[in-house]
């Protein structure tokens, strides 16, 4: 029996103690090996214990591990900011470093608000987001999040923001490839702006490719372009939450690159630092930053913003992504993995949808593919299948699909270094887990 832990997270559940992690694999202290099929929480984009990143961190530790941003500029933060700006859309030349995704989103909405106040648009304060969505766990980011179990207990403590439906065409029986579908969902944004009053709406925030709450949701044809046009029409800032989709996982450095749409502000984290140090960033267009700086500066900050050790790690991660061709690998192996997941639909009729891009992939379980009815929520498939996979040595990530109340989707997002042989391992372990899950709850399996 393990000794009592003084740590606490979401529940009392305990996990094995981690011993080491290398590449796509992790080992517990008993020697059991796990394949990290979700890159943790879609974080470890370049795999674990990359020697070149560790060397860069050691070199930085020999120089300094902390330098407060109001006292010093640091070489690593300046170089990382320049590199990140070079990977961002034209005109987005300013970077503000943080320690994680929630802080990046908070920074984005606070910059948007301060810009509006500075240029005489102080009536604008509402940030429209989508339901379901996830943008972070701090109160400001949580106000944008559309995921009932996480947000409802805290509603009295925050200013909840207006929501529109996420463009889940597959659940609504609409053709994702039809531009009329994209227009249908984009029109909901315009209607919400008009309903709220255009002079009160500050920004719209969205994930270009869905993360945990929508399970690698792809936008329908024309949606992203229409959203950009609507924001421009009403003077609303467009914020892209690239916390999960940024960093190369989708086969482009930013998820929005797949659609040729540029935002005004970007929040990025997770795979951008790849788990080597707490790191995130807000990237903004110069036209927003200049008025704010001219007015006295950005009224926001965190103690560890621009931490030199974290930035040294982040710069090494970006260099590894570039020199090792990991974005190209994510596109190539991701297409293979997606095809293999789609093949599982022939064996498991309760897999109702497979979606995503590159190595940001997900599949969803359903009782009926035609009606899109979810599995009975009492089955708790979103936790049960995760446990079955974990027992086989495969780590995957799950959420409730429909507002956090019911529905079950699973993210399959291995590190960008994953090989074709490791895709075979993922599918083999996942198949065993699905077989055992189906048997435990009485779901039919095609054994032909």
Short mmCIF file of C-alpha atoms in Angstrom, two decimals:
data_model
loop_
_atom_site.label_atom_id
_atom_site.label_comp_id
_atom_site.label_asym_id
_atom_site.label_seq_id
_atom_site.Cartn_x
_atom_site.Cartn_y
_atom_site.Cartn_z
CA UNK A 1 0.00 0.00 0.00
CA UNK A 2 1.26 3.44 -0.88
CA UNK A 3 1.88 5.89 1.96
CA UNK A 4 -0.60 8.72 2.33
CA UNK A 5 0.00 11.51 -0.16
CA UNK A 6 -0.03 15.14 0.87
CA UNK A 7 -0.69 16.15 -2.73
CA UNK A 8 -4.23 16.47 -3.97
CA UNK A 9 -5.56 17.04 -7.46
CA UNK A 10 -9.07 16.36 -8.77
CA UNK A 11 -9.84 13.18 -6.82
CA UNK A 12 -8.45 10.69 -4.32
CA UNK A 13 -7.45 8.34 -7.14
CA UNK A 14 -3.78 7.40 -7.15
CA UNK A 15 -1.56 6.60 -10.11
CA UNK A 16 1.71 4.69 -10.31
CA UNK A 17 4.83 6.67 -9.47
CA UNK A 18 6.69 7.86 -12.58
CA UNK A 19 10.28 6.67 -12.81
CA UNK A 20 11.46 7.98 -16.17
CA UNK A 21 10.24 9.11 -19.58
CA UNK A 22 12.04 8.97 -22.90
CA UNK A 23 10.72 9.57 -26.39
CA UNK A 24 7.10 8.43 -26.57
CA UNK A 25 7.45 6.06 -23.60
CA UNK A 26 7.14 6.41 -19.82
CA UNK A 27 7.96 3.92 -17.07
CA UNK A 28 6.67 3.60 -13.52
CA UNK A 29 8.81 2.55 -10.58
CA UNK A 30 7.69 -1.06 -11.01
CA UNK A 31 9.09 -1.11 -14.53
CA UNK A 32 5.81 -1.05 -16.45
CA UNK A 33 6.06 0.82 -19.75
CA UNK A 34 3.37 3.17 -21.07
CA UNK A 35 3.08 4.67 -24.54
CA UNK A 36 2.15 8.32 -24.13
CA UNK A 37 -0.68 8.36 -26.66
CA UNK A 38 -1.94 11.78 -25.64
CA UNK A 39 1.38 13.58 -25.01
CA UNK A 40 0.18 14.03 -21.43
CA UNK A 41 -2.50 16.67 -21.87
CA UNK A 42 -1.42 17.31 -25.48
CA UNK A 43 1.79 18.88 -24.18
CA UNK A 44 4.84 16.70 -24.92
CA UNK A 45 5.00 17.54 -28.62
CA UNK A 46 8.63 16.54 -29.14
CA UNK A 47 8.60 13.59 -26.75
CA UNK A 48 10.23 13.20 -23.38
CA UNK A 49 13.84 13.85 -22.33
CA UNK A 50 15.08 15.22 -25.63
CA UNK A 51 18.86 15.52 -25.10
CA UNK A 52 19.27 18.73 -27.11
CA UNK A 53 16.58 20.51 -25.10
CA UNK A 54 18.05 19.25 -21.84
CA UNK A 55 21.50 20.49 -22.90
CA UNK A 56 20.09 23.94 -23.70
CA UNK A 57 18.44 24.05 -20.28
CA UNK A 58 21.70 23.06 -18.55
CA UNK A 59 23.58 25.80 -20.37
CA UNK A 60 21.00 28.36 -19.30
CA UNK A 61 21.05 27.13 -15.69
CA UNK A 62 24.78 27.81 -15.59
CA UNK A 63 24.05 31.45 -16.53
CA UNK A 64 20.84 32.25 -14.65
CA UNK A 65 17.53 30.64 -13.77
CA UNK A 66 15.59 33.80 -13.00
CA UNK A 67 15.65 37.41 -14.03
CA UNK A 68 12.63 39.57 -13.27
CA UNK A 69 11.26 41.15 -16.44
CA UNK A 70 11.08 44.65 -14.89
CA UNK A 71 14.76 44.48 -13.94
CA UNK A 72 16.43 42.77 -16.90
CA UNK A 73 16.03 41.70 -20.47
CA UNK A 74 17.31 38.16 -21.05
CA UNK A 75 18.91 36.69 -24.12
CA UNK A 76 16.74 33.57 -24.13
CA UNK A 77 13.44 35.46 -23.88
CA UNK A 78 14.44 37.92 -26.61
CA UNK A 79 15.52 35.13 -28.95
CA UNK A 80 12.39 33.07 -28.29
CA UNK A 81 10.14 36.09 -28.87
CA UNK A 82 11.85 36.79 -32.19
CA UNK A 83 11.53 33.15 -33.24
CA UNK A 84 7.88 33.00 -32.27
CA UNK A 85 7.13 36.23 -34.11
CA UNK A 86 8.74 34.79 -37.23
CA UNK A 87 6.37 31.82 -37.05
CA UNK A 88 3.30 34.03 -36.59
CA UNK A 89 1.19 35.93 -39.15
CA UNK A 90 2.62 39.15 -40.59
CA UNK A 91 2.29 42.10 -38.26
CA UNK A 92 2.09 39.94 -35.13
CA UNK A 93 5.50 40.97 -33.86
CA UNK A 94 4.90 41.35 -30.12
CA UNK A 95 5.08 38.48 -27.63
CA UNK A 96 4.18 38.35 -23.94
CA UNK A 97 5.38 35.25 -22.11
CA UNK A 98 3.41 33.44 -19.40
CA UNK A 99 3.55 30.08 -17.64
CA UNK A 100 0.58 28.27 -19.20
CA UNK A 101 -2.55 28.31 -21.31
CA UNK A 102 -4.91 29.87 -18.78
CA UNK A 103 -2.50 32.76 -18.28
CA UNK A 104 -2.13 33.17 -22.05
CA UNK A 105 -5.90 33.47 -22.48
CA UNK A 106 -6.19 35.85 -19.53
CA UNK A 107 -3.46 37.98 -21.07
CA UNK A 108 -5.26 38.02 -24.42
CA UNK A 109 -8.58 39.24 -23.06
CA UNK A 110 -6.93 41.81 -20.81
CA UNK A 111 -4.90 43.18 -23.69
CA UNK A 112 -8.05 43.36 -25.82
CA UNK A 113 -9.85 45.28 -23.10
CA UNK A 114 -6.99 47.66 -22.42
CA UNK A 115 -6.63 48.36 -26.14
CA UNK A 116 -10.35 49.17 -26.40
CA UNK A 117 -10.17 51.55 -23.44
CA UNK A 118 -7.05 53.21 -24.81
CA UNK A 119 -8.58 53.94 -28.23
CA UNK A 120 -11.86 55.23 -26.79
CA UNK A 121 -13.99 52.10 -27.05
CA UNK A 122 -14.52 51.62 -23.33
CA UNK A 123 -18.07 50.34 -23.82
CA UNK A 124 -16.65 47.14 -25.31
CA UNK A 125 -16.08 44.43 -22.69
CA UNK A 126 -17.95 41.26 -23.72
CA UNK A 127 -15.95 38.36 -25.11
CA UNK A 128 -18.08 35.89 -27.05
CA UNK A 129 -16.98 32.26 -26.97
CA UNK A 130 -18.42 28.90 -28.00
CA UNK A 131 -20.30 26.17 -26.22
CA UNK A 132 -18.78 23.70 -25.61
CA UNK A 133 -15.29 25.10 -25.28
CA UNK A 134 -12.38 25.17 -22.88
CA UNK A 135 -10.12 28.17 -22.45
CA UNK A 136 -8.62 27.71 -18.99
CA UNK A 137 -9.31 27.27 -15.31
CA UNK A 138 -8.64 30.74 -13.90
CA UNK A 139 -11.78 32.82 -13.38
CA UNK A 140 -11.28 35.06 -16.41
CA UNK A 141 -10.58 32.13 -18.74
CA UNK A 142 -13.28 30.06 -17.09
CA UNK A 143 -15.83 32.76 -17.89
CA UNK A 144 -15.13 31.99 -21.55
CA UNK A 145 -15.27 28.24 -21.08
CA UNK A 146 -18.41 26.42 -22.09
CA UNK A 147 -18.16 23.23 -20.07
CA UNK A 148 -20.82 23.02 -17.37
CA UNK A 149 -19.14 20.81 -14.74
CA UNK A 150 -16.10 23.07 -14.63
CA UNK A 151 -17.81 26.45 -14.75
CA UNK A 152 -21.16 26.21 -12.96
CA UNK A 153 -19.87 26.01 -9.37
CA UNK A 154 -18.01 29.28 -9.88
CA UNK A 155 -20.65 31.32 -11.71
CA UNK A 156 -21.36 33.61 -8.74
CA UNK A 157 -17.66 34.51 -8.63
CA UNK A 158 -17.21 35.63 -12.22
CA UNK A 159 -18.73 37.55 -15.12
CA UNK A 160 -19.98 34.83 -17.43
CA UNK A 161 -19.60 35.73 -21.09
CA UNK A 162 -22.04 35.20 -23.99
CA UNK A 163 -21.80 31.93 -25.92
CA UNK A 164 -22.71 30.63 -29.35
CA UNK A 165 -22.86 26.97 -30.41
CA UNK A 166 -19.62 25.37 -31.52
CA UNK A 167 -19.79 24.32 -35.20
CA UNK A 168 -20.38 20.63 -34.53
CA UNK A 169 -21.77 19.84 -37.97
CA UNK A 170 -21.54 16.07 -37.44
CA UNK A 171 -23.95 16.20 -34.48
CA UNK A 172 -26.37 18.47 -36.31
CA UNK A 173 -26.49 16.27 -39.41
CA UNK A 174 -24.86 18.90 -41.63
CA UNK A 175 -22.22 18.45 -44.33
CA UNK A 176 -18.91 19.76 -43.02
CA UNK A 177 -17.65 20.27 -46.57
CA UNK A 178 -20.59 22.47 -47.61
CA UNK A 179 -19.86 26.22 -47.36
CA UNK A 180 -23.52 26.69 -46.41
CA UNK A 181 -22.75 24.80 -43.21
CA UNK A 182 -19.92 27.17 -42.37
CA UNK A 183 -22.16 30.14 -43.08
CA UNK A 184 -24.88 28.64 -40.86
CA UNK A 185 -22.63 28.58 -37.80
CA UNK A 186 -20.88 31.88 -38.54
CA UNK A 187 -24.26 33.61 -38.77
CA UNK A 188 -24.79 32.67 -35.13
CA UNK A 189 -21.83 34.85 -34.22
CA UNK A 190 -23.23 37.81 -36.12
CA UNK A 191 -26.65 37.33 -34.51
CA UNK A 192 -25.07 37.22 -31.05
CA UNK A 193 -23.06 40.40 -31.67
CA UNK A 194 -26.23 42.20 -32.77
CA UNK A 195 -28.19 40.83 -29.80
CA UNK A 196 -25.56 41.90 -27.29
CA UNK A 197 -25.04 45.28 -28.96
CA UNK A 198 -22.02 45.70 -31.26
CA UNK A 199 -20.66 48.56 -29.20
CA UNK A 200 -20.42 46.26 -26.16
CA UNK A 201 -18.65 43.31 -27.83
CA UNK A 202 -14.90 43.34 -27.42
CA UNK A 203 -13.74 40.06 -28.94
CA UNK A 204 -14.58 36.57 -30.13
CA UNK A 205 -12.37 33.68 -29.01
CA UNK A 206 -12.21 30.27 -30.65
CA UNK A 207 -9.96 27.26 -31.08
CA UNK A 208 -9.18 26.91 -34.82
CA UNK A 209 -9.16 23.13 -34.33
CA UNK A 210 -10.96 21.92 -31.24
CA UNK A 211 -9.17 20.80 -28.12
CA UNK A 212 -10.34 18.82 -25.13
CA UNK A 213 -13.94 20.04 -24.95
CA UNK A 214 -14.85 19.30 -28.58
CA UNK A 215 -12.31 16.59 -29.33
CA UNK A 216 -10.28 17.79 -32.34
CA UNK A 217 -13.31 19.46 -33.92
CA UNK A 218 -12.67 20.66 -37.48
CA UNK A 219 -14.53 23.80 -38.61
CA UNK A 220 -16.89 23.42 -41.58
CA UNK A 221 -15.98 24.86 -44.97
CA UNK A 222 -15.94 28.64 -45.02
CA UNK A 223 -16.56 29.04 -41.30
CA UNK A 224 -13.20 30.48 -40.32
CA UNK A 225 -13.19 32.97 -43.19
CA UNK A 226 -16.77 34.08 -42.43
CA UNK A 227 -15.94 34.59 -38.74
CA UNK A 228 -13.00 36.82 -39.68
CA UNK A 229 -15.24 38.90 -41.94
CA UNK A 230 -17.92 39.27 -39.27
CA UNK A 231 -15.38 40.38 -36.67
CA UNK A 232 -14.03 42.97 -39.09
CA UNK A 233 -17.54 44.19 -39.91
CA UNK A 234 -18.36 44.96 -36.28
CA UNK A 235 -14.93 46.00 -35.02
CA UNK A 236 -14.64 42.87 -32.88
CA UNK A 237 -11.16 41.49 -32.14
CA UNK A 238 -10.54 37.86 -33.12
CA UNK A 239 -8.60 35.78 -30.59
CA UNK A 240 -7.32 32.35 -31.54
CA UNK A 241 -6.78 29.93 -28.68
CA UNK A 242 -3.93 27.86 -30.11
CA UNK A 243 -2.95 26.46 -26.71
CA UNK A 244 -3.54 22.93 -27.98
CA UNK A 245 -3.48 23.32 -31.76
CA UNK A 246 -0.35 25.51 -31.93
CA UNK A 247 3.23 24.30 -31.97
CA UNK A 248 3.05 22.08 -35.06
CA UNK A 249 0.83 19.25 -33.89
CA UNK A 250 -1.73 19.70 -36.67
CA UNK A 251 0.80 19.66 -39.50
CA UNK A 252 1.12 23.47 -39.49
CA UNK A 253 2.75 25.55 -36.77
CA UNK A 254 -0.59 27.25 -36.04
CA UNK A 255 -3.86 25.44 -36.52
CA UNK A 256 -5.40 28.46 -38.24
CA UNK A 257 -2.86 28.16 -41.06
CA UNK A 258 -4.96 25.33 -42.48
CA UNK A 259 -7.68 27.87 -43.24
CA UNK A 260 -5.66 30.93 -44.28
CA UNK A 261 -7.18 33.09 -41.54
CA UNK A 262 -5.21 35.48 -39.34
CA UNK A 263 -6.42 36.61 -35.90
CA UNK A 264 -5.62 39.76 -33.95
CA UNK A 265 -4.32 37.93 -30.87
CA UNK A 266 -3.04 34.38 -30.32
CA UNK A 267 -2.78 32.42 -27.08
CA UNK A 268 -0.32 29.51 -27.25
CA UNK A 269 1.12 27.09 -24.69
CA UNK A 270 1.25 23.30 -24.09
CA UNK A 271 3.23 21.86 -27.03
CA UNK A 272 4.96 25.19 -27.59
CA UNK A 273 7.09 24.45 -24.51
CA UNK A 274 6.54 20.71 -24.85
CA UNK A 275 6.49 20.12 -21.09
CA UNK A 276 10.14 20.96 -20.46
CA UNK A 277 9.25 24.04 -18.43
CA UNK A 278 6.00 25.92 -17.69
CA UNK A 279 5.66 28.18 -20.73
CA UNK A 280 3.03 29.95 -22.78
CA UNK A 281 2.70 33.15 -24.72
CA UNK A 282 0.33 35.76 -26.02
CA UNK A 283 1.16 37.02 -29.49
CA UNK A 284 -0.47 40.24 -30.66
CA UNK A 285 -0.56 42.52 -33.66
CA UNK A 286 1.55 45.66 -33.43
CA UNK A 287 -1.50 47.87 -34.01
CA UNK A 288 -2.88 46.70 -30.65
CA UNK A 289 0.35 46.92 -28.72
CA UNK A 290 1.56 50.36 -29.79
CA UNK A 291 -1.41 52.36 -28.40
CA UNK A 292 -1.26 50.43 -25.11
CA UNK A 293 2.46 51.05 -24.66
CA UNK A 294 2.07 54.69 -25.66
CA UNK A 295 -0.62 55.08 -23.01
CA UNK A 296 1.69 53.93 -20.22
CA UNK A 297 2.09 50.18 -20.63
CA UNK A 298 0.28 46.88 -20.33
CA UNK A 299 -1.43 46.67 -16.93
CA UNK A 300 -0.79 42.99 -16.45
CA UNK A 301 1.99 40.63 -15.51
CA UNK A 302 3.16 37.44 -13.83
CA UNK A 303 6.24 36.82 -11.73
CA UNK A 304 7.56 34.14 -14.07
CA UNK A 305 6.77 35.94 -17.33
CA UNK A 306 9.78 35.54 -19.61
CA UNK A 307 11.62 33.27 -17.21
CA UNK A 308 15.03 32.71 -18.84
CA UNK A 309 15.16 28.98 -18.13
CA UNK A 310 11.67 28.38 -19.52
CA UNK A 311 12.46 30.50 -22.59
CA UNK A 312 15.72 28.64 -23.20
CA UNK A 313 13.74 25.40 -23.15
CA UNK A 314 11.10 26.83 -25.47
CA UNK A 315 13.68 28.05 -27.98
CA UNK A 316 15.33 24.62 -28.02
CA UNK A 317 11.94 22.99 -28.53
CA UNK A 318 11.20 25.18 -31.56
CA UNK A 319 14.66 24.45 -32.98
CA UNK A 320 14.07 20.72 -32.52
CA UNK A 321 10.68 20.91 -34.24
CA UNK A 322 12.30 22.71 -37.16
CA UNK A 323 15.53 20.74 -37.59
CA UNK A 324 13.93 17.32 -37.08
CA UNK A 325 11.06 18.03 -39.48
CA UNK A 326 8.48 17.25 -36.83
CA UNK A 327 5.69 19.31 -38.37
CA UNK A 328 6.04 17.30 -41.56
CA UNK A 329 6.11 14.10 -39.52
CA UNK A 330 2.95 15.14 -37.68
CA UNK A 331 1.16 15.59 -41.02
CA UNK A 332 2.42 12.32 -42.52
CA UNK A 333 2.10 9.98 -39.53
CA UNK A 334 -1.05 11.78 -38.39
CA UNK A 335 -2.75 10.88 -41.67
CA UNK A 336 -1.77 7.24 -41.14
CA UNK A 337 -2.99 7.23 -37.55
CA UNK A 338 -6.29 8.81 -38.56
CA UNK A 339 -6.82 6.18 -41.25
CA UNK A 340 -6.11 3.43 -38.72
CA UNK A 341 -8.63 4.96 -36.30
CA UNK A 342 -11.20 5.11 -39.09
CA UNK A 343 -10.55 1.42 -39.79
CA UNK A 344 -11.54 0.64 -36.20
CA UNK A 345 -15.06 1.82 -37.07
CA UNK A 346 -15.50 -1.39 -39.08
CA UNK A 347 -14.93 -3.49 -35.98
CA UNK A 348 -16.57 -1.27 -33.39
CA UNK A 349 -19.96 0.02 -34.51
CA UNK A 350 -20.12 2.21 -31.40
CA UNK A 351 -17.30 4.42 -32.74
CA UNK A 352 -19.45 7.09 -34.32
CA UNK A 353 -16.92 9.65 -35.51
CA UNK A 354 -13.19 10.11 -36.12
CA UNK A 355 -11.90 13.63 -36.67
CA UNK A 356 -8.96 15.99 -36.43
CA UNK A 357 -5.84 17.02 -38.32
CA UNK A 358 -2.24 15.87 -38.09
CA UNK A 359 -1.62 14.46 -34.62
CA UNK A 360 -4.55 16.27 -33.01
CA UNK A 361 -7.06 13.44 -33.44
CA UNK A 362 -10.10 12.13 -31.64
CA UNK A 363 -12.82 9.53 -31.90
CA UNK A 364 -16.27 9.60 -30.34
CA UNK A 365 -18.39 6.74 -29.04
CA UNK A 366 -22.10 6.62 -29.82
CA UNK A 367 -25.03 4.25 -29.46
CA UNK A 368 -26.13 4.91 -33.04
CA UNK A 369 -24.14 6.54 -35.85
CA UNK A 370 -27.26 7.59 -37.75
CA UNK A 371 -29.03 9.34 -34.88
CA UNK A 372 -25.78 10.40 -33.15
CA UNK A 373 -27.22 9.26 -29.84
CA UNK A 374 -24.49 9.01 -27.18
CA UNK A 375 -23.84 5.90 -25.15
CA UNK A 376 -25.84 5.80 -21.89
CA UNK A 377 -24.02 8.15 -19.57
CA UNK A 378 -24.23 5.64 -16.72
CA UNK A 379 -21.63 3.57 -18.59
CA UNK A 380 -19.07 6.31 -17.93
CA UNK A 381 -17.32 5.27 -21.11
CA UNK A 382 -15.13 8.39 -21.06
CA UNK A 383 -13.40 7.11 -17.93
CA UNK A 384 -13.82 3.37 -18.38
CA UNK A 385 -12.08 3.18 -21.75
CA UNK A 386 -9.24 5.37 -20.50
CA UNK A 387 -8.69 2.92 -17.64
CA UNK A 388 -8.82 -0.08 -19.98
CA UNK A 389 -6.21 1.52 -22.22
CA UNK A 390 -4.07 2.49 -19.25
CA UNK A 391 -4.06 -1.12 -18.06
CA UNK A 392 -2.73 -2.14 -21.47
CA UNK A 393 0.02 0.49 -21.26
CA UNK A 394 -1.58 3.15 -23.48
CA UNK A 395 -2.30 6.66 -22.23
CA UNK A 396 -5.21 8.47 -23.90
CA UNK A 397 -7.25 11.53 -22.93
CA UNK A 398 -11.02 11.88 -22.67
CA UNK A 399 -13.84 14.30 -22.04
CA UNK A 400 -17.62 14.32 -22.05
CA UNK A 401 -18.64 15.46 -25.52
CA UNK A 402 -21.92 17.21 -24.84
CA UNK A 403 -21.57 20.03 -22.38
CA UNK A 404 -19.67 17.84 -19.95
CA UNK A 405 -22.86 15.95 -19.11
CA UNK A 406 -22.86 13.01 -21.51
CA UNK A 407 -21.17 11.72 -24.63
CA UNK A 408 -17.66 10.30 -24.78
CA UNK A 409 -14.72 11.35 -26.94
CA UNK A 410 -11.07 10.38 -26.73
CA UNK A 411 -8.04 12.29 -27.93
CA UNK A 412 -5.24 10.31 -29.57
CA UNK A 413 -2.35 12.76 -29.80
CA UNK A 414 1.06 11.11 -29.46
CA UNK A 415 4.25 13.17 -29.62
CA UNK A 416 5.24 14.51 -33.03
CA UNK A 417 8.21 12.11 -33.08
CA UNK A 418 5.89 9.09 -33.29
CA UNK A 419 6.79 6.48 -35.91
CA UNK A 420 4.68 4.19 -38.08
CA UNK A 421 5.68 1.26 -35.89
CA UNK A 422 4.50 3.10 -32.80
CA UNK A 423 1.18 3.80 -34.55
CA UNK A 424 0.84 0.00 -34.80
CA UNK A 425 1.43 -0.24 -31.04
CA UNK A 426 -1.18 2.43 -30.33
CA UNK A 427 -3.81 0.73 -32.47
CA UNK A 428 -3.04 -2.74 -31.08
CA UNK A 429 -3.39 -1.61 -27.45
CA UNK A 430 -6.43 0.53 -28.22
CA UNK A 431 -8.13 -2.40 -29.96
CA UNK A 432 -7.62 -4.61 -26.93
CA UNK A 433 -8.97 -1.88 -24.66
CA UNK A 434 -12.04 -1.37 -26.88
CA UNK A 435 -12.67 -5.12 -26.97
CA UNK A 436 -12.52 -5.38 -23.19
CA UNK A 437 -14.67 -2.28 -22.72
CA UNK A 438 -17.29 -3.61 -25.16
CA UNK A 439 -17.38 -6.97 -23.40
CA UNK A 440 -17.76 -5.34 -19.98
CA UNK A 441 -20.84 -3.32 -21.01
CA UNK A 442 -22.38 -5.70 -23.55
CA UNK A 443 -21.67 -3.78 -26.78
CA UNK A 444 -21.45 -5.72 -30.05
CA UNK A 445 -18.13 -6.17 -31.80
CA UNK A 446 -17.59 -7.32 -35.39
CA UNK A 447 -15.00 -10.10 -35.13
CA UNK A 448 -14.83 -10.78 -38.89
#
